[in-house]
Tab-separated table of C-alpha atoms and ligand atoms in Angstrom:
chain	number	residue	atom	x	y	z
F	1	UNK	CA	32.587	-20.641	17.916
F	2	UNK	CA	35.162	-19.006	20.432
F	3	UNK	CA	32.274	-16.948	22.112
F	4	UNK	CA	29.983	-20.202	21.984
F	5	UNK	CA	32.511	-22.113	23.931
F	6	UNK	CA	32.813	-19.072	26.430
F	7	UNK	CA	28.946	-18.872	26.892
F	8	UNK	CA	28.594	-22.882	27.789
F	9	UNK	CA	31.914	-22.515	30.289
F	10	UNK	CA	29.710	-19.496	31.869
F	11	UNK	CA	26.902	-21.708	33.036
F	12	UNK	CA	22.989	-21.756	32.253
F	13	UNK	CA	22.032	-18.153	32.616
F	14	UNK	CA	24.921	-17.161	30.518
F	15	UNK	CA	23.873	-19.714	27.593
F	16	UNK	CA	20.156	-18.149	27.526
F	17	UNK	CA	21.517	-14.826	26.755
F	18	UNK	CA	23.832	-16.205	24.104
F	19	UNK	CA	20.908	-17.803	22.303
F	20	UNK	CA	18.983	-14.369	22.146
F	21	UNK	CA	22.037	-12.983	20.645
F	22	UNK	CA	22.091	-15.534	17.771
F	23	UNK	CA	18.279	-14.747	17.336
F	24	UNK	CA	18.836	-11.487	17.139
F	25	UNK	CA	21.274	-11.830	14.636
F	26	UNK	CA	19.191	-14.001	12.261
F	27	UNK	CA	16.488	-11.174	12.640
F	28	UNK	CA	19.074	-8.562	11.793
F	29	UNK	CA	20.044	-10.757	8.868
F	30	UNK	CA	16.703	-11.100	7.897
F	31	UNK	CA	15.915	-7.468	7.866
F	32	UNK	CA	19.444	-6.977	6.130
F	33	UNK	CA	18.197	-9.256	3.118
F	34	UNK	CA	14.730	-7.472	3.204
F	35	UNK	CA	16.564	-4.091	2.736
F	36	UNK	CA	18.563	-5.336	-0.226
F	37	UNK	CA	15.640	-6.997	-2.022
F	38	UNK	CA	13.767	-3.753	-1.403
F	39	UNK	CA	16.602	-1.530	-2.959
F	40	UNK	CA	16.805	-4.076	-5.911
F	41	UNK	CA	12.910	-3.839	-6.588
F	42	UNK	CA	13.154	-0.321	-6.363
F	43	UNK	CA	15.702	0.088	-8.732
F	44	UNK	CA	14.458	-2.631	-10.986
F	45	UNK	CA	11.031	-0.649	-10.981
F	46	UNK	CA	12.802	2.640	-11.777
F	47	UNK	CA	14.886	1.591	-14.641
F	48	UNK	CA	12.108	-0.137	-16.632
F	49	UNK	CA	10.345	3.353	-17.287
F	50	UNK	CA	14.271	5.031	-17.409
F	51	UNK	CA	15.216	2.186	-20.358
F	52	UNK	CA	12.383	2.864	-21.999
F	53	UNK	CA	12.871	6.859	-22.144
F	54	UNK	CA	16.224	6.497	-22.962
F	55	UNK	CA	15.051	4.337	-25.963
F	56	UNK	CA	12.811	6.970	-27.427
F	57	UNK	CA	15.141	9.686	-26.633
F	58	UNK	CA	17.534	7.929	-29.327
F	59	UNK	CA	14.882	7.031	-31.844
F	60	UNK	CA	13.922	10.992	-31.633
F	61	UNK	CA	17.399	11.695	-31.949
F	62	UNK	CA	17.829	9.444	-35.164
F	63	UNK	CA	15.293	7.559	-37.161
F	64	UNK	CA	12.290	9.234	-36.054
F	65	UNK	CA	13.665	12.908	-36.355
F	66	UNK	CA	11.555	14.077	-39.252
F	67	UNK	CA	8.550	11.828	-38.472
F	68	UNK	CA	5.833	14.319	-37.062
F	69	UNK	CA	3.364	11.709	-36.118
F	70	UNK	CA	6.010	9.184	-34.377
F	71	UNK	CA	7.293	12.476	-32.355
F	72	UNK	CA	3.708	13.089	-30.927
F	73	UNK	CA	3.078	9.358	-29.923
F	74	UNK	CA	6.788	9.063	-28.642
F	75	UNK	CA	6.589	11.755	-26.700
F	76	UNK	CA	3.079	10.671	-25.355
F	77	UNK	CA	4.645	7.117	-24.485
F	78	UNK	CA	7.495	9.278	-22.834
F	79	UNK	CA	5.297	11.238	-20.884
F	80	UNK	CA	3.400	8.402	-19.280
F	81	UNK	CA	6.802	6.799	-18.489
F	82	UNK	CA	7.945	9.768	-16.763
F	83	UNK	CA	4.609	10.179	-14.959
F	84	UNK	CA	5.409	6.348	-13.613
F	85	UNK	CA	8.727	7.190	-12.531
F	86	UNK	CA	7.207	10.320	-10.339
F	87	UNK	CA	4.598	7.884	-8.858
F	88	UNK	CA	6.869	5.496	-7.949
F	89	UNK	CA	9.133	7.970	-6.145
F	90	UNK	CA	6.659	9.656	-4.522
F	91	UNK	CA	5.146	6.146	-3.213
F	92	UNK	CA	8.788	5.207	-1.913
F	93	UNK	CA	9.427	8.936	-0.286
F	94	UNK	CA	6.098	7.996	1.645
F	95	UNK	CA	7.192	4.597	2.731
F	96	UNK	CA	10.579	5.864	4.157
F	97	UNK	CA	8.585	8.810	5.848
F	98	UNK	CA	6.498	6.434	7.314
F	99	UNK	CA	9.468	4.234	8.618
F	100	UNK	CA	11.031	7.004	10.204
F	101	UNK	CA	7.553	8.048	12.061
F	102	UNK	CA	7.065	4.409	13.006
F	103	UNK	CA	7.554	4.321	16.330
F	104	UNK	CA	6.311	7.872	17.244
F	105	UNK	CA	2.763	7.556	18.678
F	106	UNK	CA	-0.723	9.164	17.160
F	107	UNK	CA	-1.966	11.671	19.382
F	108	UNK	CA	-4.694	13.540	17.865
F	109	UNK	CA	-8.578	12.653	17.695
F	110	UNK	CA	-9.583	12.390	13.863
F	111	UNK	CA	-13.139	12.126	12.787
F	112	UNK	CA	-13.222	8.941	10.604
F	113	UNK	CA	-16.643	9.546	9.251
F	114	UNK	CA	-15.569	12.782	7.709
F	115	UNK	CA	-12.327	11.017	6.298
F	116	UNK	CA	-14.309	8.239	4.562
F	117	UNK	CA	-16.603	11.037	3.100
F	118	UNK	CA	-13.560	13.098	1.860
F	119	UNK	CA	-11.996	10.272	0.508
F	120	UNK	CA	-15.601	9.193	-1.713
F	121	UNK	CA	-15.891	12.904	-2.884
F	122	UNK	CA	-12.200	12.952	-3.884
F	123	UNK	CA	-12.309	9.410	-5.993
F	124	UNK	CA	-16.091	10.168	-7.655
F	125	UNK	CA	-14.658	11.362	-10.390
F	126	UNK	CA	-12.215	8.240	-11.053
F	127	UNK	CA	-15.385	5.953	-9.982
F	128	UNK	CA	-17.404	7.925	-12.738
F	129	UNK	CA	-14.635	7.413	-15.403
F	130	UNK	CA	-14.865	3.508	-14.755
F	131	UNK	CA	-18.688	3.558	-14.553
F	132	UNK	CA	-18.427	2.211	-10.784
F	133	UNK	CA	-20.935	3.226	-8.566
F	134	UNK	CA	-19.934	4.220	-4.705
F	135	UNK	CA	-22.421	3.656	-1.864
F	136	UNK	CA	-21.560	5.070	1.070
F	137	UNK	CA	-22.979	3.633	4.435
F	138	UNK	CA	-21.208	5.839	6.861
F	139	UNK	CA	-23.549	7.196	10.246
F	140	UNK	CA	-24.427	11.111	9.807
F	141	UNK	CA	-22.588	12.197	13.465
F	142	UNK	CA	-18.563	11.890	13.838
F	143	UNK	CA	-16.624	8.631	14.418
F	144	UNK	CA	-13.312	9.647	16.410
F	145	UNK	CA	-10.417	7.383	16.554
F	146	UNK	CA	-7.247	8.581	17.518
F	147	UNK	CA	-4.923	9.303	14.349
F	148	UNK	CA	-2.877	11.276	11.877
F	149	UNK	CA	-5.993	12.603	9.268
F	150	UNK	CA	-3.454	12.889	6.426
F	151	UNK	CA	-2.313	9.166	6.766
F	152	UNK	CA	-5.836	8.034	7.481
F	153	UNK	CA	-6.994	9.907	4.298
F	154	UNK	CA	-4.011	7.925	2.611
F	155	UNK	CA	-5.116	4.781	3.878
F	156	UNK	CA	-8.747	4.913	2.712
F	157	UNK	CA	-7.782	6.465	-0.346
F	158	UNK	CA	-5.495	3.526	-1.723
F	159	UNK	CA	-8.142	1.030	-0.251
F	160	UNK	CA	-10.913	2.892	-2.559
F	161	UNK	CA	-8.882	3.522	-5.552
F	162	UNK	CA	-8.072	-0.408	-5.536
F	163	UNK	CA	-11.477	-1.310	-5.129
F	164	UNK	CA	-12.429	0.667	-8.038
F	165	UNK	CA	-9.809	0.022	-10.192
F	166	UNK	CA	-9.307	-3.933	-9.816
F	167	UNK	CA	-13.073	-4.304	-8.682
F	168	UNK	CA	-14.600	-2.514	-11.511
F	169	UNK	CA	-16.223	-5.284	-13.478
F	170	UNK	CA	-18.673	-5.433	-10.024
F	171	UNK	CA	-19.684	-1.861	-10.711
F	172	UNK	CA	-20.270	-1.254	-7.231
F	173	UNK	CA	-18.200	-0.393	-4.205
F	174	UNK	CA	-19.536	0.104	-0.586
F	175	UNK	CA	-17.794	2.150	1.886
F	176	UNK	CA	-18.847	1.302	5.104
F	177	UNK	CA	-18.255	2.515	8.615
F	178	UNK	CA	-19.559	0.957	11.967
F	179	UNK	CA	-18.795	0.912	15.561
F	180	UNK	CA	-18.496	-2.400	17.438
F	181	UNK	CA	-18.920	-1.763	21.157
F	182	UNK	CA	-18.233	-4.345	23.707
F	183	UNK	CA	-17.395	-4.659	27.495
F	184	UNK	CA	-13.820	-4.242	26.490
F	185	UNK	CA	-14.081	-0.816	24.818
F	186	UNK	CA	-15.124	0.366	21.460
F	187	UNK	CA	-14.055	-1.122	18.310
F	188	UNK	CA	-14.310	1.398	14.867
F	189	UNK	CA	-14.404	-0.869	11.644
F	190	UNK	CA	-14.235	1.284	8.554
F	191	UNK	CA	-14.680	-1.295	5.368
F	192	UNK	CA	-14.301	-1.202	1.630
F	193	UNK	CA	-16.291	-3.974	-0.596
F	194	UNK	CA	-16.243	-4.641	-4.269
F	195	UNK	CA	-18.094	-7.039	-5.976
F	196	UNK	CA	-14.984	-7.631	-8.870
F	197	UNK	CA	-13.148	-10.430	-9.931
F	198	UNK	CA	-12.013	-11.424	-6.460
F	199	UNK	CA	-8.360	-12.176	-5.315
F	200	UNK	CA	-7.017	-15.997	-5.362
F	201	UNK	CA	-6.728	-16.925	-1.471
F	202	UNK	CA	-2.904	-17.951	-2.030
F	203	UNK	CA	-2.180	-14.152	-2.942
F	204	UNK	CA	-3.803	-12.751	0.532
F	205	UNK	CA	-0.829	-13.351	2.850
F	206	UNK	CA	1.525	-11.498	0.728
F	207	UNK	CA	-0.668	-8.486	-0.866
F	208	UNK	CA	0.815	-6.085	1.451
F	209	UNK	CA	4.569	-6.856	0.572
F	210	UNK	CA	6.234	-3.944	-1.245
F	211	UNK	CA	5.929	-4.556	-5.054
F	212	UNK	CA	3.811	-7.602	-4.614
F	213	UNK	CA	1.160	-7.848	-7.100
F	214	UNK	CA	-1.438	-10.454	-8.448
F	215	UNK	CA	-1.104	-9.158	-12.300
F	216	UNK	CA	1.950	-6.997	-12.770
F	217	UNK	CA	0.179	-5.748	-16.484
F	218	UNK	CA	-3.329	-5.265	-14.697
F	219	UNK	CA	-1.533	-3.152	-11.954
F	220	UNK	CA	0.683	-1.189	-14.731
F	221	UNK	CA	-2.298	-0.506	-17.079
F	222	UNK	CA	-4.022	0.891	-13.531
F	223	UNK	CA	-1.282	3.103	-12.987
F	224	UNK	CA	-0.208	0.766	-10.151
F	225	UNK	CA	3.108	0.949	-8.211
F	226	UNK	CA	2.713	-2.348	-6.008
F	227	UNK	CA	3.350	0.066	-3.120
F	228	UNK	CA	-0.468	1.108	-2.016
F	229	UNK	CA	-1.240	-1.856	0.294
F	230	UNK	CA	2.476	-1.688	1.752
F	231	UNK	CA	2.010	2.203	2.519
F	232	UNK	CA	-1.569	1.288	4.286
F	233	UNK	CA	0.495	-1.602	6.309
F	234	UNK	CA	2.732	1.023	7.402
F	235	UNK	CA	-0.067	3.646	8.321
F	236	UNK	CA	-2.189	1.357	10.317
F	237	UNK	CA	0.822	-0.370	12.195
F	238	UNK	CA	1.412	3.361	13.509
F	239	UNK	CA	-2.402	3.500	14.424
F	240	UNK	CA	-2.570	0.089	16.040
F	241	UNK	CA	-5.506	-0.636	13.135
F	242	UNK	CA	-5.767	-4.107	12.025
F	243	UNK	CA	-6.235	-5.196	8.457
F	244	UNK	CA	-8.156	-8.291	7.274
F	245	UNK	CA	-8.486	-8.792	3.426
F	246	UNK	CA	-11.381	-10.951	2.580
F	247	UNK	CA	-12.149	-12.289	-0.784
F	248	UNK	CA	-13.782	-14.736	-2.745
F	249	UNK	CA	-13.096	-15.338	-6.659
F	250	UNK	CA	-15.907	-14.415	-8.788
F	251	UNK	CA	-17.822	-12.397	-5.793
F	252	UNK	CA	-15.239	-9.533	-4.770
F	253	UNK	CA	-13.122	-8.577	-2.088
F	254	UNK	CA	-13.609	-6.519	1.128
F	255	UNK	CA	-10.873	-4.546	3.058
F	256	UNK	CA	-11.854	-4.113	6.881
F	257	UNK	CA	-9.868	-1.889	8.979
F	258	UNK	CA	-10.289	-2.490	12.615
F	259	UNK	CA	-9.295	0.404	15.342
F	260	UNK	CA	-9.687	0.126	18.606
F	261	UNK	CA	-11.111	3.397	19.982
F	262	UNK	CA	-11.194	3.238	23.950
F	263	UNK	CA	-12.013	6.848	24.213
F	264	UNK	CA	-15.863	6.543	23.469
F	265	UNK	CA	-17.957	8.453	20.770
F	266	UNK	CA	-18.166	11.897	20.530
X	301	ADP	P1	-0.925	-1.687	-6.843
X	301	ADP	O1	-0.264	-0.618	-7.143
X	301	ADP	O2	-0.588	-2.220	-7.988
X	301	ADP	O3	-2.450	-1.342	-6.928
X	301	ADP	P2	-1.305	-2.026	-4.125
X	301	ADP	O4	-0.276	-2.670	-3.140
X	301	ADP	O5	-2.218	-1.085	-3.800
X	301	ADP	O6	-0.601	-2.137	-5.551
X	301	ADP	O7	-2.285	-3.872	-4.448
X	301	ADP	C1	-1.094	-5.152	-4.614
X	301	ADP	C2	-2.191	-6.027	-5.601
X	301	ADP	O8	-3.271	-6.039	-4.872
X	301	ADP	C3	-2.642	-5.001	-6.607
X	301	ADP	O9	-1.784	-5.115	-7.913
X	301	ADP	C4	-3.679	-6.015	-7.408
X	301	ADP	O10	-3.325	-7.173	-8.015
X	301	ADP	C5	-4.357	-6.564	-6.236
X	301	ADP	N1	-5.403	-5.745	-5.507
X	301	ADP	C6	-5.603	-4.737	-4.404
X	301	ADP	N2	-6.662	-4.365	-4.357
X	301	ADP	C7	-7.583	-5.419	-4.729
X	301	ADP	C8	-9.306	-5.303	-5.325
X	301	ADP	N3	-9.907	-4.677	-4.530
X	301	ADP	N4	-9.271	-6.696	-6.183
X	301	ADP	C9	-8.735	-7.267	-6.724
X	301	ADP	N5	-7.212	-7.086	-6.480
X	301	ADP	C10	-7.100	-6.373	-5.573
């Protein structure tokens, strides 16, 4: 309040900068709150499998010590919980690395057609296991964008994996790559379309938040961490790419990624 009185005394110009200071603090408080929410969520997500592991260790040391069948079953569950913790830690580390790189511009030219073909090849075994057919609509030549190849692979791997896992009732997924040119430049548009259950519209704006899941049980059953789309968003921000999610309940979802690629086709 003392500072405010001083600012009011100092005239109109200074008042304006004072208002800006307040806005900054509000923004900083918002970021602080987001950070502590994130730490609380991450700790909770790690604690759950850890508590289960501890419970099984106690059971194996005590009541189930001589029960061979129970031991095998419990060890299998423990392995799954340990794998879950490892996935969470990997995703958390990816996010933290991406945050550190957020302001470093991407400078390399990457062939997005090659990235998409690579991702489809990598995920074909998963799709086969889920009886999903992946259809490629990818041009034969190269389609260049500025970017980091490994990060772009991660983006489309996350999106295609989601389409296979959550869209599997539709049994078909289309991976599409198009160029959309106009006088203002050239856009490269990559999309992943599934014909699964779709996502109710009220969830769409929050889908890329860390740990946000439409259905936690389905996500867990599909080995999800709730961080996949947050990672996608971070990578796309660094690439100045835009993600648009279109979804219709009962018809399926399309995740569209648009890059501005002014340097032309090569
Ligand atoms: P997860 O690790 O849970 O898959 P993501 O961040 O990748 O986390 O996705 C967040 C949530 O968005 C998922 O839990 C799921 O509920 C929903 N989702 C993502 N992709 C699809 C899709 N293609 N169809 C239906 N729901 C989806």
